[in-house]
PDB file of C-alpha atoms in Angstrom:
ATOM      1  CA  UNK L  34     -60.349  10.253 -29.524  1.00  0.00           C
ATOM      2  CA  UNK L  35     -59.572  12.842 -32.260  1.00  0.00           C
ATOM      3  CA  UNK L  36     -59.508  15.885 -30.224  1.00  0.00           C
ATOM      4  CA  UNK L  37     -59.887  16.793 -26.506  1.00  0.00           C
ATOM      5  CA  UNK L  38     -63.242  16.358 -24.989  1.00  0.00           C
ATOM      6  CA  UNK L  39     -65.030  18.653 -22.416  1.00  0.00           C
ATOM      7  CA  UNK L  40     -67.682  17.930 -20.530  1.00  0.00           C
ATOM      8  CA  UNK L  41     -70.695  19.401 -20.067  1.00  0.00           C
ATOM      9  CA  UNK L  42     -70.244  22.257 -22.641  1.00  0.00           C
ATOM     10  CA  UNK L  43     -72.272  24.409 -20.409  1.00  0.00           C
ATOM     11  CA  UNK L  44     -73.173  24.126 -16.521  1.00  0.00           C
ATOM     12  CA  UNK L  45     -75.310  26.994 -14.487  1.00  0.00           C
ATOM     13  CA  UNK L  46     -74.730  26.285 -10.901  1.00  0.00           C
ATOM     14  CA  UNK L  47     -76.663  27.874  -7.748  1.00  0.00           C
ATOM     15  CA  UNK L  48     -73.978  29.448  -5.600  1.00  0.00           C
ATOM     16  CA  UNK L  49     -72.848  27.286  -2.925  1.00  0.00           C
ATOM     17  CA  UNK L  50     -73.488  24.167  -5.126  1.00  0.00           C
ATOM     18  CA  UNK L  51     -70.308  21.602  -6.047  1.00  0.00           C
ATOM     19  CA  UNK L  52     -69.585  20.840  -9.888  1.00  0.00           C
ATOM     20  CA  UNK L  53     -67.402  18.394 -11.276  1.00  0.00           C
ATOM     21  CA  UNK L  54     -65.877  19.234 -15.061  1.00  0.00           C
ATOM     22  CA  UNK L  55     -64.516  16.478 -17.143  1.00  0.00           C
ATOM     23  CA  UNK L  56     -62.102  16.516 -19.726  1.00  0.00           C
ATOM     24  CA  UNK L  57     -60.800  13.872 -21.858  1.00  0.00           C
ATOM     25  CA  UNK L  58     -57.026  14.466 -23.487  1.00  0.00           C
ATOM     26  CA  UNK L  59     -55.628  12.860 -26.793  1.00  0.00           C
ATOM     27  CA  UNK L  60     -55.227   9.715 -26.318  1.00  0.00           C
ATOM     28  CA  UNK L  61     -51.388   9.051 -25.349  1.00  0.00           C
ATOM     29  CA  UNK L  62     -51.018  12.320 -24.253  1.00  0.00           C
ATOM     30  CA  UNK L  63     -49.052  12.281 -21.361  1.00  0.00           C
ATOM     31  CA  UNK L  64     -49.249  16.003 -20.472  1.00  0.00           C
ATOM     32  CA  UNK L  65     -53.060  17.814 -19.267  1.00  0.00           C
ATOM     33  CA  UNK L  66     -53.659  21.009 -18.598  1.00  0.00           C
ATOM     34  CA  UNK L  67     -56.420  23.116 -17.186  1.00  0.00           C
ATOM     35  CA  UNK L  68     -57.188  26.924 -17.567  1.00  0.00           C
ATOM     36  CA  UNK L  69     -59.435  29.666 -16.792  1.00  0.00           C
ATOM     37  CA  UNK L  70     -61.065  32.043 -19.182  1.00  0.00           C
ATOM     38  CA  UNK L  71     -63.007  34.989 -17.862  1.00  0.00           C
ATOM     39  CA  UNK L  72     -65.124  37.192 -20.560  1.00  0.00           C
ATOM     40  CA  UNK L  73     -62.681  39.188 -23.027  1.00  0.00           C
ATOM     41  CA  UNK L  74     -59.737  37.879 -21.351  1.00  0.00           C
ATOM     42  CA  UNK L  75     -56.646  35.486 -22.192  1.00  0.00           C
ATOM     43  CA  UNK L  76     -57.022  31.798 -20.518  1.00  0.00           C
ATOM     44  CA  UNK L  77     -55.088  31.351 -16.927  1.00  0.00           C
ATOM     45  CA  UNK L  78     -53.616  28.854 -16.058  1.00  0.00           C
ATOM     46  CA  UNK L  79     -54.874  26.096 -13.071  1.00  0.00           C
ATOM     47  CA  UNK L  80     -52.889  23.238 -13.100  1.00  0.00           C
ATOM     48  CA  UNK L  81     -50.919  20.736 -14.605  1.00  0.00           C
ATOM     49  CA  UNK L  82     -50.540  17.005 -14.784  1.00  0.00           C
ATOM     50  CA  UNK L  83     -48.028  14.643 -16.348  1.00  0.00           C
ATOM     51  CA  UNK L  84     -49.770  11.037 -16.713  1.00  0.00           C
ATOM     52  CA  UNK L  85     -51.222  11.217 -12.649  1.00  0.00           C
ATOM     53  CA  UNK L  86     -49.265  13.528 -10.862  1.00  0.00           C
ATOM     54  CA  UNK L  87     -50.306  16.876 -10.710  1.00  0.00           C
ATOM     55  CA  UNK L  88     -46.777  18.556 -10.980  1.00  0.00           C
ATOM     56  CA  UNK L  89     -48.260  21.984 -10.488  1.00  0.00           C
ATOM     57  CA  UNK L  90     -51.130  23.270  -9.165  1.00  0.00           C
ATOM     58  CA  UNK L  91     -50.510  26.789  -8.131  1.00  0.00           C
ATOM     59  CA  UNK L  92     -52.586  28.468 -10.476  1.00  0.00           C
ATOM     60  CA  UNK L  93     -55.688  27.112  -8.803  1.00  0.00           C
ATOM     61  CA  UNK L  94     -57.424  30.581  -6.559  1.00  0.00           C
ATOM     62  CA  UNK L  95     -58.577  28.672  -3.187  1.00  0.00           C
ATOM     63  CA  UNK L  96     -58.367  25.674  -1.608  1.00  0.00           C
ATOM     64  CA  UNK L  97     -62.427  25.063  -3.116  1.00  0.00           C
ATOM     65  CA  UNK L  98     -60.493  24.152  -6.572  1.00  0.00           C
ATOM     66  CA  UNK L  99     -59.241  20.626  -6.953  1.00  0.00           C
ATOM     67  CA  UNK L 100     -58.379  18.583 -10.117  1.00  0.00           C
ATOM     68  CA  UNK L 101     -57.350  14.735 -10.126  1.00  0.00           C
ATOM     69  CA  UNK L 102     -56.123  12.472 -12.927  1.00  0.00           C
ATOM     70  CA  UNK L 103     -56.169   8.828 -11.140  1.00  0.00           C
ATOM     71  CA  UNK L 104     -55.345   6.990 -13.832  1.00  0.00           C
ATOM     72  CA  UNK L 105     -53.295   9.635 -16.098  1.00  0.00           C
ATOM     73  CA  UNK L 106     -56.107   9.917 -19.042  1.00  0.00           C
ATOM     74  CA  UNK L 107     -59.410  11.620 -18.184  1.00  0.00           C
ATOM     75  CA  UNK L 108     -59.537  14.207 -15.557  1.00  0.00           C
ATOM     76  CA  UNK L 109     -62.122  16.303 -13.579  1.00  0.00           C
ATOM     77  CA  UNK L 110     -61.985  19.575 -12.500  1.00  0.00           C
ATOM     78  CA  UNK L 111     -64.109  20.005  -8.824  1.00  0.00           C
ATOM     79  CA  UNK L 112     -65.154  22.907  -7.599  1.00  0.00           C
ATOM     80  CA  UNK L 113     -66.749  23.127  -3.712  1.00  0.00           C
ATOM     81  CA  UNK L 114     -69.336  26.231  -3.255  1.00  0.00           C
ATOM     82  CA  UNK L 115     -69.045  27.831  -6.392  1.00  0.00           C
ATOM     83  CA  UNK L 116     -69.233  31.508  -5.917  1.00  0.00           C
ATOM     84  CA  UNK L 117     -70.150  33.898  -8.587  1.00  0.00           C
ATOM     85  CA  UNK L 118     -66.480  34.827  -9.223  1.00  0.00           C
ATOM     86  CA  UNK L 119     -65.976  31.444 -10.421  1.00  0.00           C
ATOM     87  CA  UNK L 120     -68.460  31.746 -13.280  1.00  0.00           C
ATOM     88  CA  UNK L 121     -65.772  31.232 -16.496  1.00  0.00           C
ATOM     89  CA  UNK L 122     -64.839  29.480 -19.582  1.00  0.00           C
ATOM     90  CA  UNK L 123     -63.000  26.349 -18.006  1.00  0.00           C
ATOM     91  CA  UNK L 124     -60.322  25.139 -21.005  1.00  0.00           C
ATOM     92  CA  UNK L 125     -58.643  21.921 -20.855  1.00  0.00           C
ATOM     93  CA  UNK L 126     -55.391  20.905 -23.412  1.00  0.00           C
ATOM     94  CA  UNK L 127     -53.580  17.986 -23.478  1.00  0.00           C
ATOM     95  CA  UNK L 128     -49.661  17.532 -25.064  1.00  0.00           C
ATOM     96  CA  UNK L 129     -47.669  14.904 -26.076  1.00  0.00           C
ATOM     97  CA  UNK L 130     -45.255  15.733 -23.459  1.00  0.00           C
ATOM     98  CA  UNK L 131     -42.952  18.905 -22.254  1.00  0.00           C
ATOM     99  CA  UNK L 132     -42.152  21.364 -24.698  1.00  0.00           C
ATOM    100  CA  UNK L 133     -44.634  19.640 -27.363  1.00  0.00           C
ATOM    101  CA  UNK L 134     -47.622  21.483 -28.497  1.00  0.00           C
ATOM    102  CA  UNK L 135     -50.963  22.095 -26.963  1.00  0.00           C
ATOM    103  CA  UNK L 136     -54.199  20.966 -28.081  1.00  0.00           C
ATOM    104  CA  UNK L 137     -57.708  22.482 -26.139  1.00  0.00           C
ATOM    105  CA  UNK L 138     -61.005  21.069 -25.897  1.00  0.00           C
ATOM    106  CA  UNK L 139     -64.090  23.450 -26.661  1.00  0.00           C
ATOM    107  CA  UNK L 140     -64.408  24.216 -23.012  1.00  0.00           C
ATOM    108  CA  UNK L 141     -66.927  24.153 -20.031  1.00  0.00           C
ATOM    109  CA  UNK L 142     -68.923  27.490 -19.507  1.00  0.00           C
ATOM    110  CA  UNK L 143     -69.617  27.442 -15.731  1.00  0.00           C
ATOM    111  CA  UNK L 144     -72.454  29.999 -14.614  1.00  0.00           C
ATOM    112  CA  UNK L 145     -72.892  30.737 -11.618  1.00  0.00           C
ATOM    113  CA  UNK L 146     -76.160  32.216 -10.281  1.00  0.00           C
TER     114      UNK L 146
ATOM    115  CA  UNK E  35     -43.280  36.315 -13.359  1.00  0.00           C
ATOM    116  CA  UNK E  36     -43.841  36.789 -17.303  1.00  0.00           C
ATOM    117  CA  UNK E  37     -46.398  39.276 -18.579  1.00  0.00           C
ATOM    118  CA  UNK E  38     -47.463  39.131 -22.075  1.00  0.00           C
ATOM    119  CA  UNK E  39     -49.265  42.299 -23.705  1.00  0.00           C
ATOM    120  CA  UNK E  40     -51.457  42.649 -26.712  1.00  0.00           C
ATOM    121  CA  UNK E  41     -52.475  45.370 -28.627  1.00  0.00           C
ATOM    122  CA  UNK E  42     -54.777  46.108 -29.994  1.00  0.00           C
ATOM    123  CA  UNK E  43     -57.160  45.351 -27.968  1.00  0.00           C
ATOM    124  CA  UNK E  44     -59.869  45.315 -30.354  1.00  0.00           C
ATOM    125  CA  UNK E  45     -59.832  45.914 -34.259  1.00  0.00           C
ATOM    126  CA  UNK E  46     -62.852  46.246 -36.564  1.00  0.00           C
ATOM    127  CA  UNK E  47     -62.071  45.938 -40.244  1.00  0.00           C
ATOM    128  CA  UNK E  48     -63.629  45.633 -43.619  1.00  0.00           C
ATOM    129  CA  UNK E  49     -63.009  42.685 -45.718  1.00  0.00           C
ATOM    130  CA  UNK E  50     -59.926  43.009 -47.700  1.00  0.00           C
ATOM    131  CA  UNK E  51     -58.179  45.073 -45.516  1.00  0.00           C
ATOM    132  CA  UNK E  52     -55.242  44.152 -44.084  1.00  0.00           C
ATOM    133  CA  UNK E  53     -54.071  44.107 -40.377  1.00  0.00           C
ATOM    134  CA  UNK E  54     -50.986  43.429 -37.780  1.00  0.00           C
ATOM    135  CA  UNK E  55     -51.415  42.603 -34.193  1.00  0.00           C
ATOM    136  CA  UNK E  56     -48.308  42.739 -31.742  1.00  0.00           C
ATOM    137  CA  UNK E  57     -47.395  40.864 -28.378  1.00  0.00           C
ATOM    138  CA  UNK E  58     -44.927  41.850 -26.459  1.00  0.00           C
ATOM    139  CA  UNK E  59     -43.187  39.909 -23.010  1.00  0.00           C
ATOM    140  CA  UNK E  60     -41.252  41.404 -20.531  1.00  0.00           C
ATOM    141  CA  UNK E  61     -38.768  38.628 -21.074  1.00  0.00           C
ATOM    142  CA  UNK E  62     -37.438  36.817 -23.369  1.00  0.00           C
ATOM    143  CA  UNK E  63     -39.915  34.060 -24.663  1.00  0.00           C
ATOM    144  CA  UNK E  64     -38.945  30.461 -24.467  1.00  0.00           C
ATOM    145  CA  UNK E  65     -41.522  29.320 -27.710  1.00  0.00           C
ATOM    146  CA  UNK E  66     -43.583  31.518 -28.655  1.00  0.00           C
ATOM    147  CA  UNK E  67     -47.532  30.694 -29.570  1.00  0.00           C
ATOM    148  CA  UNK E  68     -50.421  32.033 -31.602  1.00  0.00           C
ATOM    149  CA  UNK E  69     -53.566  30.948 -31.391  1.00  0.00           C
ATOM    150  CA  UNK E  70     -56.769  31.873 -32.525  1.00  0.00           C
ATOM    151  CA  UNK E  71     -59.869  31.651 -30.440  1.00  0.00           C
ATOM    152  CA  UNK E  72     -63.582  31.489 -31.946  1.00  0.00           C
ATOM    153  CA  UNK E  73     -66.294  32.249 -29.979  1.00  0.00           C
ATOM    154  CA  UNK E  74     -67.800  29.054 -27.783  1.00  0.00           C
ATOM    155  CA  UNK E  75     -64.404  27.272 -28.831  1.00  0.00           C
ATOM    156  CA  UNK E  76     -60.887  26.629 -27.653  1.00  0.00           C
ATOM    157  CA  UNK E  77     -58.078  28.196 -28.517  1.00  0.00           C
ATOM    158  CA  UNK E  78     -56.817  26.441 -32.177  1.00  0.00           C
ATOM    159  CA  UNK E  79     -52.608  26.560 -32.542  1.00  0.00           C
ATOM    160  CA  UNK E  80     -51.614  28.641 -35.669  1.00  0.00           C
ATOM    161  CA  UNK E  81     -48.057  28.610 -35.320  1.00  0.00           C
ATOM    162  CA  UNK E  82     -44.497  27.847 -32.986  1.00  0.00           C
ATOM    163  CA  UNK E  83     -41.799  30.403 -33.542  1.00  0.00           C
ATOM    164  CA  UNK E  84     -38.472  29.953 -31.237  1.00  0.00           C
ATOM    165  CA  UNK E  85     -35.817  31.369 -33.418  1.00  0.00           C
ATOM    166  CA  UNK E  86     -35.331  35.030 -33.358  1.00  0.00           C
ATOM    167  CA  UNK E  87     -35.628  36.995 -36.346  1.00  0.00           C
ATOM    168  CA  UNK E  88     -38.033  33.976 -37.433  1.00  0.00           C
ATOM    169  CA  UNK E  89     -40.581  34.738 -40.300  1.00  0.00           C
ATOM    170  CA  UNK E  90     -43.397  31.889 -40.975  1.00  0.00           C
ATOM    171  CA  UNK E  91     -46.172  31.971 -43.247  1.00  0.00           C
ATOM    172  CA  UNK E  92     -49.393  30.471 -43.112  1.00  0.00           C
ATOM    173  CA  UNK E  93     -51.426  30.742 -46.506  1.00  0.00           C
ATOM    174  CA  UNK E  94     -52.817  34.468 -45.836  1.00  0.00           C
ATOM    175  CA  UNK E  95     -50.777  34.950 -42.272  1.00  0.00           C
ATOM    176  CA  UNK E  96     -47.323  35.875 -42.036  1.00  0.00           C
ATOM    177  CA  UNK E  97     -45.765  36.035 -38.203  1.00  0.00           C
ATOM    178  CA  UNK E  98     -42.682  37.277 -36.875  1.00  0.00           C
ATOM    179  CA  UNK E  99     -40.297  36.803 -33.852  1.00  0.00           C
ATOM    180  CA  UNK E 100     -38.217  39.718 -33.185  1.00  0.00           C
ATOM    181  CA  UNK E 101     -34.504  39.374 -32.819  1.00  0.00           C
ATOM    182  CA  UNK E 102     -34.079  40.031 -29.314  1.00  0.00           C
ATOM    183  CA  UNK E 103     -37.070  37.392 -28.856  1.00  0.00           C
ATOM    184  CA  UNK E 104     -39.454  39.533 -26.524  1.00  0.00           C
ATOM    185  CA  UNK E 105     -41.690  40.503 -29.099  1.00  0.00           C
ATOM    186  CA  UNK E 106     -43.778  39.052 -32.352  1.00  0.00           C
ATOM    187  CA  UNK E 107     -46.312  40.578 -34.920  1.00  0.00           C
ATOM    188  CA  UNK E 108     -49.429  38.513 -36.802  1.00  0.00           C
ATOM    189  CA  UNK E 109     -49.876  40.198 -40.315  1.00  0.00           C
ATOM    190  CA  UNK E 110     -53.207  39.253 -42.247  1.00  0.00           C
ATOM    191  CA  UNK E 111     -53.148  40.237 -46.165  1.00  0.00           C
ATOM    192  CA  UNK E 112     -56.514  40.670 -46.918  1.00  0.00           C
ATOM    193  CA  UNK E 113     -58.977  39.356 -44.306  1.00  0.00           C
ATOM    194  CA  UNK E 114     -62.325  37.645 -44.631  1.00  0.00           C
ATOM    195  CA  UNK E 115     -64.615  37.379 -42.302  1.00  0.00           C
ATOM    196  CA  UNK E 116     -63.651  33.674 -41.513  1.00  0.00           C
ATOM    197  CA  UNK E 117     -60.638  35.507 -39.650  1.00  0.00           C
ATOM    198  CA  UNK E 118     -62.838  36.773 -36.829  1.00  0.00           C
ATOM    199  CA  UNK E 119     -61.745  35.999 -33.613  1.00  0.00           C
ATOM    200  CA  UNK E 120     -59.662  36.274 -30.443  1.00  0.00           C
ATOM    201  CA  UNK E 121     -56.151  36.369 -31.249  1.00  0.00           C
ATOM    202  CA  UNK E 122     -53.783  34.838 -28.444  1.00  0.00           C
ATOM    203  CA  UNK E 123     -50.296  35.067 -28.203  1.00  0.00           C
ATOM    204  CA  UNK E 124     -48.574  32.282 -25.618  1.00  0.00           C
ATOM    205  CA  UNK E 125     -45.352  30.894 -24.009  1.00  0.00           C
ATOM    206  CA  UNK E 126     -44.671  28.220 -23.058  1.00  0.00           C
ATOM    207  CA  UNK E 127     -43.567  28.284 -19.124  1.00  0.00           C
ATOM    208  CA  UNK E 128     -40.864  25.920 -18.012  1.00  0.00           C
ATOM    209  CA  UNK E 129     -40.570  25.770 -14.361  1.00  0.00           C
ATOM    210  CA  UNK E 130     -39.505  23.594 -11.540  1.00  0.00           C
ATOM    211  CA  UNK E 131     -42.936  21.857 -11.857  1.00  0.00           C
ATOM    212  CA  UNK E 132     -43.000  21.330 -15.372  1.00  0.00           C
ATOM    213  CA  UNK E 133     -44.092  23.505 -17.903  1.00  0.00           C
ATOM    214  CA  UNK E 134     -47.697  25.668 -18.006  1.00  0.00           C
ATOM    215  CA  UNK E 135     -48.604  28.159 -21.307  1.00  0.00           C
ATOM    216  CA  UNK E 136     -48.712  31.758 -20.731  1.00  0.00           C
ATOM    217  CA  UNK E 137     -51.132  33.713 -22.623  1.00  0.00           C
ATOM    218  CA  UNK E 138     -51.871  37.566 -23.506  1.00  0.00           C
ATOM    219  CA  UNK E 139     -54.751  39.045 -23.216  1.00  0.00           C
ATOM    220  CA  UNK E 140     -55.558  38.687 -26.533  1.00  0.00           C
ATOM    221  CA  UNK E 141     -56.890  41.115 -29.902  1.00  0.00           C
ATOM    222  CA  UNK E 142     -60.370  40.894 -30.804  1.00  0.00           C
ATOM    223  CA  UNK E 143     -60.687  40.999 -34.193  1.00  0.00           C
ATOM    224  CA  UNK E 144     -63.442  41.788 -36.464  1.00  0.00           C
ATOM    225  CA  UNK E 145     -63.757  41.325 -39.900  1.00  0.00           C
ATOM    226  CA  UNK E 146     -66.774  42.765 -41.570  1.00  0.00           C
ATOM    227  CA  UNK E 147     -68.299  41.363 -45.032  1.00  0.00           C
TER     228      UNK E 147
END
């Protein structure tokens, strides 16, 4: 596609409910990222992939955070009993490869009530 | 671990005006980023600097990468109000893993008609 894609734009989740984020890259961008955006702040970074292997994924805050790229294009963000803290922007970027530039979808909003 | 700071934190301007924004690492960046954020979007690249002493100019923007590479101002000559937003400054990260961006905390700016 011509940019990356996020899915849903917006999601309001009861606490203790799962959600699953999806993001669709560039195509033939090897590189995906994830980050987290609170209100007023600077996005953090979650994890990274390069085609399916998720090379780093110490950013993520507990073990209820898990992202997956199976076949190295679209991936989806999980999150297991969301908890009010979680409520963010959720950005995803893809890149051509390392060191290239990075290009971000529009982002999830995740609420969490 | 790198820290980027941003200040200001906020700025509220008139139309016209002019404006400079600062980030500042406590180490030396490996490619520095600016990006600019509007509201319910993602982050948009403006610019790559990785040369110190680096000057680039973008139609109304002019940024620059101080010599010793730790630090970088965003001048705007004469803003409009289509220069609201969150202004991000970013690195990018390589590690063991790969690479991840680091981002400031970013200036919210304001530009009043």
């Amino acid at each position: 596609g011509a940019g990356v894609s996020q899915s849903p734009r917006y999601k309001v989740a009861k606490r203790g409910q799962d959600v699953a984020l999806r993001c669709d890259p560039i195509s033939g961008h090897v590189s995906l990222f994830w980050y987290q955006q609170a209100l007023g702040q600077g996005p953090e970074f979650l994890t990274y992939f390069q085609n399916e292997a998720q090379l780093d994924k110490s950013g993520l805050p507990s073990d209820r955070f898990f992202a997956e790229r199976p076949e190295g294009s679209v991936s989806t963000l999980k999150i297991q009993r969301t908890q009010q803290e979680d409520s963010a922007v959720y950005l995803c970027a893809s890149s051509l490869g390392q060191g290239r530039s990075a290009f971000f979808g529009q982002g999830t909003r995740l609420t969490v009530v | 671990t790198q820290l980027l700071e941003q200040s200001p934190q906020f700025l509220s301007i008139q139309e016209g005006e002019n404006l400079t924004v600062y980030c500042n690492s406590s180490s030396v960046f490996s490619s520095l980023q600016w990006y600019r954020q509007e509201p319910g979007e993602g982050p948009v690249l403006l610019v790559t600097v990785v040369t110190g002493g680096e000057v680039k100019k973008l139609k109304r923007l002019t940024f620059q990468f101080g010599d010793a590479r730790k630090d970088s101002s965003l001048h705007i000559t004469a803003a409009q109000p289509g220069d609201t937003g969150l202004y991000l400054c970013a690195d990018l990260n390589r590690d063991n893993y790969g690479q991840n961006f680091v981002f400031g905390p970013g200036t919210r700016l304001s530009v009043l008609p």
